[in-house]
Amino acid sequence: MTSSYYRPSGAVPASGICIVVGFAVAAIPLARLYGWATFRAPFVPDVLIVLVMCMCVGLLVRGAAGVARIRNPHWMRLAGAGCGFFVWYVQWAAWLAYAGVAESPLYLGLRPWTMIAAILETLAELPWLGAACLVVCWLVEMLLLMLPAAMAGSLRAAEPFCEKTGQWASKVDVDVQFETIENVEAVRRRLERNPGELASVLMPCAGDALAFAELTLYRCDGGDSFVTITNYVAAEARSTAHEQTAALLAMPAREVEVVLQIDDPVVELLRLPTADVDPFIRQVSAAGSAA
């Protein structure tokens, strides 16, 4: 029986494995640059460099999953974590080479026991508390490189894919805000019974609203489309979330708008009976303009 929702097929093409490995190998120069930057930078810029690198590795893994057409979120989660660990390992080889342990990062990378001995020697020269703090920092850095990459790969592999055409479904953003779905469970059951009633449960907002629902469509050329409906609320000015986001972006608070998701989506990747979603988009766009 066909599910009401999209479910990844779990396929991992053999060529896809090669592509993921290729992306990981292609990250070696980036990892070496990262090792050089963390070796030269003081602590505060070092933290920023780590965060930027985490984002870069996550984008790399997401791109690899898309190009490789991997539709197995669990496998891609493990592969993403492995890519993050690989980058962490390569940057360690580069860092130790810049510290003078060996002339070549490649030499150290192919000799993990030499790397471990050098790390233990470095720790032995520190007081036990300083050594413990340093080990914790290293482990946190490793997790920061592994976990976002694992999540990015898993989320990408879970996106709709058309098995008939062998292509990812195209994402269609509907530039209309709808009134918040109040009775989420009732609307969810109604749409699961008859997805064709989608237009009747969505009412465009009149003007700017602090609470609203947003719609995302995925068009699949093989004959199906999928929809996700999510409720959002705008964070109040000078709230904790608002102030923290403004500080993170280094922007004046008055120029920052923070939108928070309310609970789980009303429906997530619900299967629609047609791939032709253009009439519906035109309908809700016209209703939104009128509102």
Short mmCIF file of C-alpha atoms in Angstrom, two decimals:
data_model
loop_
_atom_site.label_atom_id
_atom_site.label_comp_id
_atom_site.label_asym_id
_atom_site.label_seq_id
_atom_site.Cartn_x
_atom_site.Cartn_y
_atom_site.Cartn_z
CA MET A 1 0.00 0.00 0.00
CA THR A 2 1.34 3.44 -0.94
CA SER A 3 2.04 5.66 2.06
CA SER A 4 0.32 9.03 2.41
CA TYR A 5 3.75 10.52 2.91
CA TYR A 6 7.02 10.39 1.04
CA ARG A 7 9.38 7.69 2.25
CA PRO A 8 13.00 7.49 0.97
CA SER A 9 13.68 4.30 -0.95
CA GLY A 10 16.90 3.63 0.98
CA ALA A 11 18.91 3.26 -2.24
CA VAL A 12 22.67 3.80 -2.11
CA PRO A 13 24.03 3.61 -5.69
CA ALA A 14 27.49 2.12 -6.05
CA SER A 15 28.52 5.18 -8.03
CA GLY A 16 27.18 7.30 -5.19
CA ILE A 17 29.62 5.74 -2.72
CA CYS A 18 32.49 6.65 -5.05
CA ILE A 19 31.18 10.21 -5.33
CA VAL A 20 30.99 10.63 -1.54
CA VAL A 21 34.53 9.30 -1.17
CA GLY A 22 35.63 11.67 -3.95
CA PHE A 23 34.08 14.64 -2.15
CA ALA A 24 35.89 13.63 1.05
CA VAL A 25 39.22 13.42 -0.79
CA ALA A 26 38.52 16.79 -2.42
CA ALA A 27 38.19 18.26 1.09
CA ILE A 28 41.85 17.50 1.92
CA PRO A 29 43.18 20.93 0.77
CA LEU A 30 40.42 22.61 2.79
CA ALA A 31 41.33 20.52 5.85
CA ARG A 32 45.01 21.44 5.47
CA LEU A 33 44.11 25.11 5.23
CA TYR A 34 41.95 24.70 8.33
CA GLY A 35 44.88 23.09 10.18
CA TRP A 36 47.15 25.96 9.21
CA ALA A 37 44.56 28.57 10.28
CA THR A 38 43.94 26.98 13.70
CA PHE A 39 47.69 26.64 14.27
CA ARG A 40 48.28 30.34 13.59
CA ALA A 41 45.17 31.89 15.10
CA PRO A 42 44.68 32.82 18.79
CA PHE A 43 41.78 31.32 20.73
CA VAL A 44 38.83 33.60 19.85
CA PRO A 45 39.41 33.66 16.06
CA ASP A 46 40.14 29.95 16.36
CA VAL A 47 36.59 29.32 17.60
CA LEU A 48 35.15 31.27 14.67
CA ILE A 49 37.34 29.31 12.25
CA VAL A 50 36.01 26.04 13.69
CA LEU A 51 32.39 27.17 13.26
CA VAL A 52 33.00 28.27 9.67
CA MET A 53 34.68 24.94 8.94
CA CYS A 54 31.72 23.05 10.41
CA MET A 55 29.41 24.90 8.04
CA CYS A 56 31.69 24.20 5.08
CA VAL A 57 31.86 20.47 5.85
CA GLY A 58 28.08 20.32 6.24
CA LEU A 59 27.58 21.99 2.85
CA LEU A 60 30.13 19.64 1.30
CA VAL A 61 28.37 16.55 2.63
CA ARG A 62 24.97 17.87 1.57
CA GLY A 63 26.30 18.49 -1.92
CA ALA A 64 27.81 15.00 -2.06
CA ALA A 65 24.49 13.38 -1.08
CA GLY A 66 22.68 15.35 -3.78
CA VAL A 67 25.15 14.62 -6.57
CA ALA A 68 25.42 10.96 -5.54
CA ARG A 69 21.59 10.60 -5.46
CA ILE A 70 21.67 8.75 -2.15
CA ARG A 71 18.19 8.14 -0.73
CA ASN A 72 19.20 6.43 2.51
CA PRO A 73 19.22 8.94 5.41
CA HIS A 74 20.77 6.46 7.88
CA TRP A 75 23.63 5.59 5.54
CA MET A 76 24.19 9.25 4.71
CA ARG A 77 24.20 10.13 8.41
CA LEU A 78 27.07 7.70 8.98
CA ALA A 79 28.86 8.85 5.83
CA GLY A 80 28.52 12.49 6.88
CA ALA A 81 29.93 11.73 10.32
CA GLY A 82 32.77 9.83 8.66
CA CYS A 83 33.55 12.79 6.38
CA GLY A 84 33.62 15.10 9.39
CA PHE A 85 35.99 12.77 11.23
CA PHE A 86 38.19 12.49 8.14
CA VAL A 87 38.49 16.29 7.91
CA TRP A 88 39.32 16.43 11.63
CA TYR A 89 42.02 13.77 11.18
CA VAL A 90 43.58 15.47 8.15
CA GLN A 91 43.69 18.85 9.87
CA TRP A 92 45.44 17.18 12.83
CA ALA A 93 48.11 15.83 10.50
CA ALA A 94 48.52 19.32 9.02
CA TRP A 95 48.56 20.97 12.45
CA LEU A 96 51.29 18.64 13.74
CA ALA A 97 53.32 19.15 10.58
CA TYR A 98 53.15 22.93 11.03
CA ALA A 99 54.20 22.40 14.67
CA GLY A 100 57.37 20.71 13.43
CA VAL A 101 56.59 17.06 14.25
CA ALA A 102 57.23 16.11 10.61
CA GLU A 103 57.85 17.88 7.34
CA SER A 104 54.82 16.47 5.54
CA PRO A 105 51.17 16.18 6.64
CA LEU A 106 50.93 13.19 4.30
CA TYR A 107 53.71 11.43 6.22
CA LEU A 108 51.82 11.87 9.49
CA GLY A 109 48.43 11.09 7.97
CA LEU A 110 49.66 7.68 6.87
CA ARG A 111 51.17 7.01 10.33
CA PRO A 112 48.44 7.48 12.94
CA TRP A 113 50.58 5.99 15.70
CA THR A 114 53.19 8.69 15.12
CA MET A 115 50.43 11.31 15.43
CA ILE A 116 49.14 9.77 18.67
CA ALA A 117 52.65 9.69 20.13
CA ALA A 118 53.15 13.37 19.26
CA ILE A 119 49.81 14.31 20.83
CA LEU A 120 50.62 12.38 24.04
CA GLU A 121 54.01 14.06 24.20
CA THR A 122 52.32 17.47 23.93
CA LEU A 123 49.87 16.59 26.71
CA ALA A 124 52.67 15.29 28.95
CA GLU A 125 54.28 18.74 28.96
CA LEU A 126 51.13 20.35 30.46
CA PRO A 127 49.64 20.27 33.97
CA TRP A 128 46.95 17.61 34.28
CA LEU A 129 44.11 20.18 34.37
CA GLY A 130 45.40 21.97 31.28
CA ALA A 131 45.85 18.66 29.49
CA ALA A 132 42.30 17.60 30.40
CA CYS A 133 40.85 20.90 29.14
CA LEU A 134 42.80 20.57 25.91
CA VAL A 135 41.52 17.03 25.31
CA VAL A 136 37.93 18.21 25.92
CA CYS A 137 38.43 21.03 23.37
CA TRP A 138 39.75 18.55 20.82
CA LEU A 139 36.80 16.21 21.34
CA VAL A 140 34.31 19.07 21.08
CA GLU A 141 35.98 20.15 17.85
CA MET A 142 35.67 16.61 16.49
CA LEU A 143 31.96 16.45 17.37
CA LEU A 144 31.36 19.88 15.83
CA LEU A 145 32.80 18.61 12.57
CA MET A 146 30.97 15.28 12.67
CA LEU A 147 27.45 16.01 13.93
CA PRO A 148 26.41 18.89 11.60
CA ALA A 149 27.82 16.96 8.64
CA ALA A 150 25.86 13.87 9.67
CA MET A 151 22.66 15.89 10.00
CA ALA A 152 23.19 17.71 6.69
CA GLY A 153 23.73 14.44 4.83
CA SER A 154 20.74 12.75 6.45
CA LEU A 155 18.37 15.63 5.71
CA ARG A 156 19.49 15.80 2.09
CA ALA A 157 18.99 12.06 1.57
CA ALA A 158 15.48 12.34 3.04
CA GLU A 159 14.31 14.93 0.50
CA PRO A 160 11.83 13.75 -2.18
CA PHE A 161 13.33 11.82 -5.06
CA CYS A 162 11.51 10.58 -8.16
CA GLU A 163 12.47 6.95 -8.69
CA LYS A 164 10.80 6.86 -12.12
CA THR A 165 12.91 9.65 -13.57
CA GLY A 166 15.99 9.20 -11.37
CA GLN A 167 15.96 12.88 -10.38
CA TRP A 168 15.43 14.86 -7.22
CA ALA A 169 12.06 16.55 -6.95
CA SER A 170 12.19 20.30 -7.54
CA LYS A 171 11.34 22.52 -4.59
CA VAL A 172 8.63 25.13 -5.14
CA ASP A 173 8.38 27.89 -2.53
CA VAL A 174 4.92 29.44 -2.34
CA ASP A 175 5.38 33.13 -1.58
CA VAL A 176 2.14 33.44 0.37
CA GLN A 177 1.62 33.40 4.13
CA PHE A 178 -1.46 31.59 5.39
CA GLU A 179 -3.42 31.82 8.61
CA THR A 180 -2.10 29.60 11.39
CA ILE A 181 -3.52 26.08 11.42
CA GLU A 182 -5.15 25.92 14.83
CA ASN A 183 -6.55 22.37 15.01
CA VAL A 184 -3.45 20.65 13.71
CA GLU A 185 -4.52 17.07 14.32
CA ALA A 186 -7.93 17.48 12.66
CA VAL A 187 -6.41 19.18 9.60
CA ARG A 188 -3.74 16.50 9.37
CA ARG A 189 -6.31 13.69 9.37
CA ARG A 190 -8.46 15.56 6.85
CA LEU A 191 -5.57 16.00 4.40
CA GLU A 192 -4.42 12.42 4.86
CA ARG A 193 -7.91 11.24 3.83
CA ASN A 194 -8.17 13.65 0.91
CA PRO A 195 -5.06 15.66 -0.08
CA GLY A 196 -7.17 17.37 -2.73
CA GLU A 197 -8.69 19.54 0.02
CA LEU A 198 -5.39 21.36 0.49
CA ALA A 199 -6.69 24.64 -0.93
CA SER A 200 -9.77 24.59 1.31
CA VAL A 201 -7.81 24.40 4.58
CA LEU A 202 -5.45 27.27 3.74
CA MET A 203 -6.57 30.89 4.10
CA PRO A 204 -4.11 33.61 3.02
CA CYS A 205 -3.24 36.13 5.73
CA ALA A 206 -4.54 39.67 5.37
CA GLY A 207 -1.42 41.81 5.73
CA ASP A 208 1.62 41.05 7.84
CA ALA A 209 0.85 38.61 10.66
CA LEU A 210 2.95 37.69 13.68
CA ALA A 211 1.73 34.08 13.49
CA PHE A 212 1.27 32.33 10.16
CA ALA A 213 1.63 29.08 8.24
CA GLU A 214 3.97 28.51 5.31
CA LEU A 215 3.69 26.03 2.47
CA THR A 216 6.49 24.23 0.63
CA LEU A 217 5.80 22.08 -2.43
CA TYR A 218 8.03 19.49 -4.10
CA ARG A 219 7.26 18.74 -7.73
CA CYS A 220 8.16 15.26 -8.97
CA ASP A 221 8.12 14.71 -12.74
CA GLY A 222 7.22 11.06 -12.22
CA GLY A 223 3.62 11.93 -11.34
CA ASP A 224 3.58 12.86 -7.66
CA SER A 225 4.07 16.03 -5.67
CA PHE A 226 4.56 16.50 -1.96
CA VAL A 227 3.60 19.28 0.44
CA THR A 228 4.82 20.46 3.83
CA ILE A 229 2.81 22.90 5.97
CA THR A 230 4.48 24.52 8.98
CA ASN A 231 3.22 27.01 11.57
CA TYR A 232 5.54 29.89 12.51
CA VAL A 233 5.47 32.81 14.93
CA ALA A 234 7.60 35.95 14.85
CA ALA A 235 9.73 36.46 17.96
CA GLU A 236 8.88 39.58 19.94
CA ALA A 237 11.24 42.54 19.71
CA ARG A 238 13.89 42.55 22.45
CA SER A 239 13.09 38.94 23.37
CA THR A 240 15.99 36.63 24.18
CA ALA A 241 15.83 34.89 20.79
CA HIS A 242 15.67 38.24 19.01
CA GLU A 243 18.62 39.78 20.87
CA GLN A 244 20.78 36.66 20.58
CA THR A 245 20.17 36.37 16.83
CA ALA A 246 21.00 40.03 16.28
CA ALA A 247 24.20 39.64 18.29
CA LEU A 248 25.16 36.52 16.33
CA LEU A 249 24.63 38.33 13.02
CA ALA A 250 26.37 41.46 14.34
CA MET A 251 23.44 43.57 13.16
CA PRO A 252 21.23 46.17 14.88
CA ALA A 253 18.28 44.46 16.56
CA ARG A 254 15.78 46.68 14.71
CA GLU A 255 16.99 45.25 11.39
CA VAL A 256 16.61 41.61 12.42
CA GLU A 257 13.39 39.61 12.24
CA VAL A 258 13.35 36.20 13.93
CA VAL A 259 10.75 33.59 13.00
CA LEU A 260 10.32 30.48 15.16
CA GLN A 261 8.69 27.21 14.14
CA ILE A 262 5.71 26.13 16.24
CA ASP A 263 5.93 22.42 17.11
CA ASP A 264 6.13 19.82 14.34
CA PRO A 265 4.85 20.52 10.81
CA VAL A 266 1.11 20.11 10.28
CA VAL A 267 1.99 17.70 7.46
CA GLU A 268 5.47 16.91 6.20
CA LEU A 269 5.96 15.66 2.65
CA LEU A 270 2.32 14.63 2.26
CA ARG A 271 1.76 13.01 -1.12
CA LEU A 272 -0.43 14.97 -3.55
CA PRO A 273 -2.31 13.20 -6.34
CA THR A 274 -0.80 15.25 -9.17
CA ALA A 275 2.52 16.66 -10.28
CA ASP A 276 0.82 19.72 -11.77
CA VAL A 277 0.83 22.10 -8.81
CA ASP A 278 0.85 25.27 -10.91
CA PRO A 279 -2.96 25.79 -10.83
CA PHE A 280 -2.92 25.58 -7.05
CA ILE A 281 0.00 28.04 -6.81
CA ARG A 282 -1.81 30.49 -9.09
CA GLN A 283 -4.97 30.10 -6.99
CA VAL A 284 -3.34 30.80 -3.62
CA SER A 285 -1.17 33.57 -5.09
CA ALA A 286 -4.25 35.33 -6.41
CA ALA A 287 -6.01 34.88 -3.07
CA GLY A 288 -2.95 36.22 -1.26
CA SER A 289 -2.82 39.29 -3.50
CA ALA A 290 -6.50 39.95 -2.88
CA ALA A 291 -6.01 39.61 0.89
#
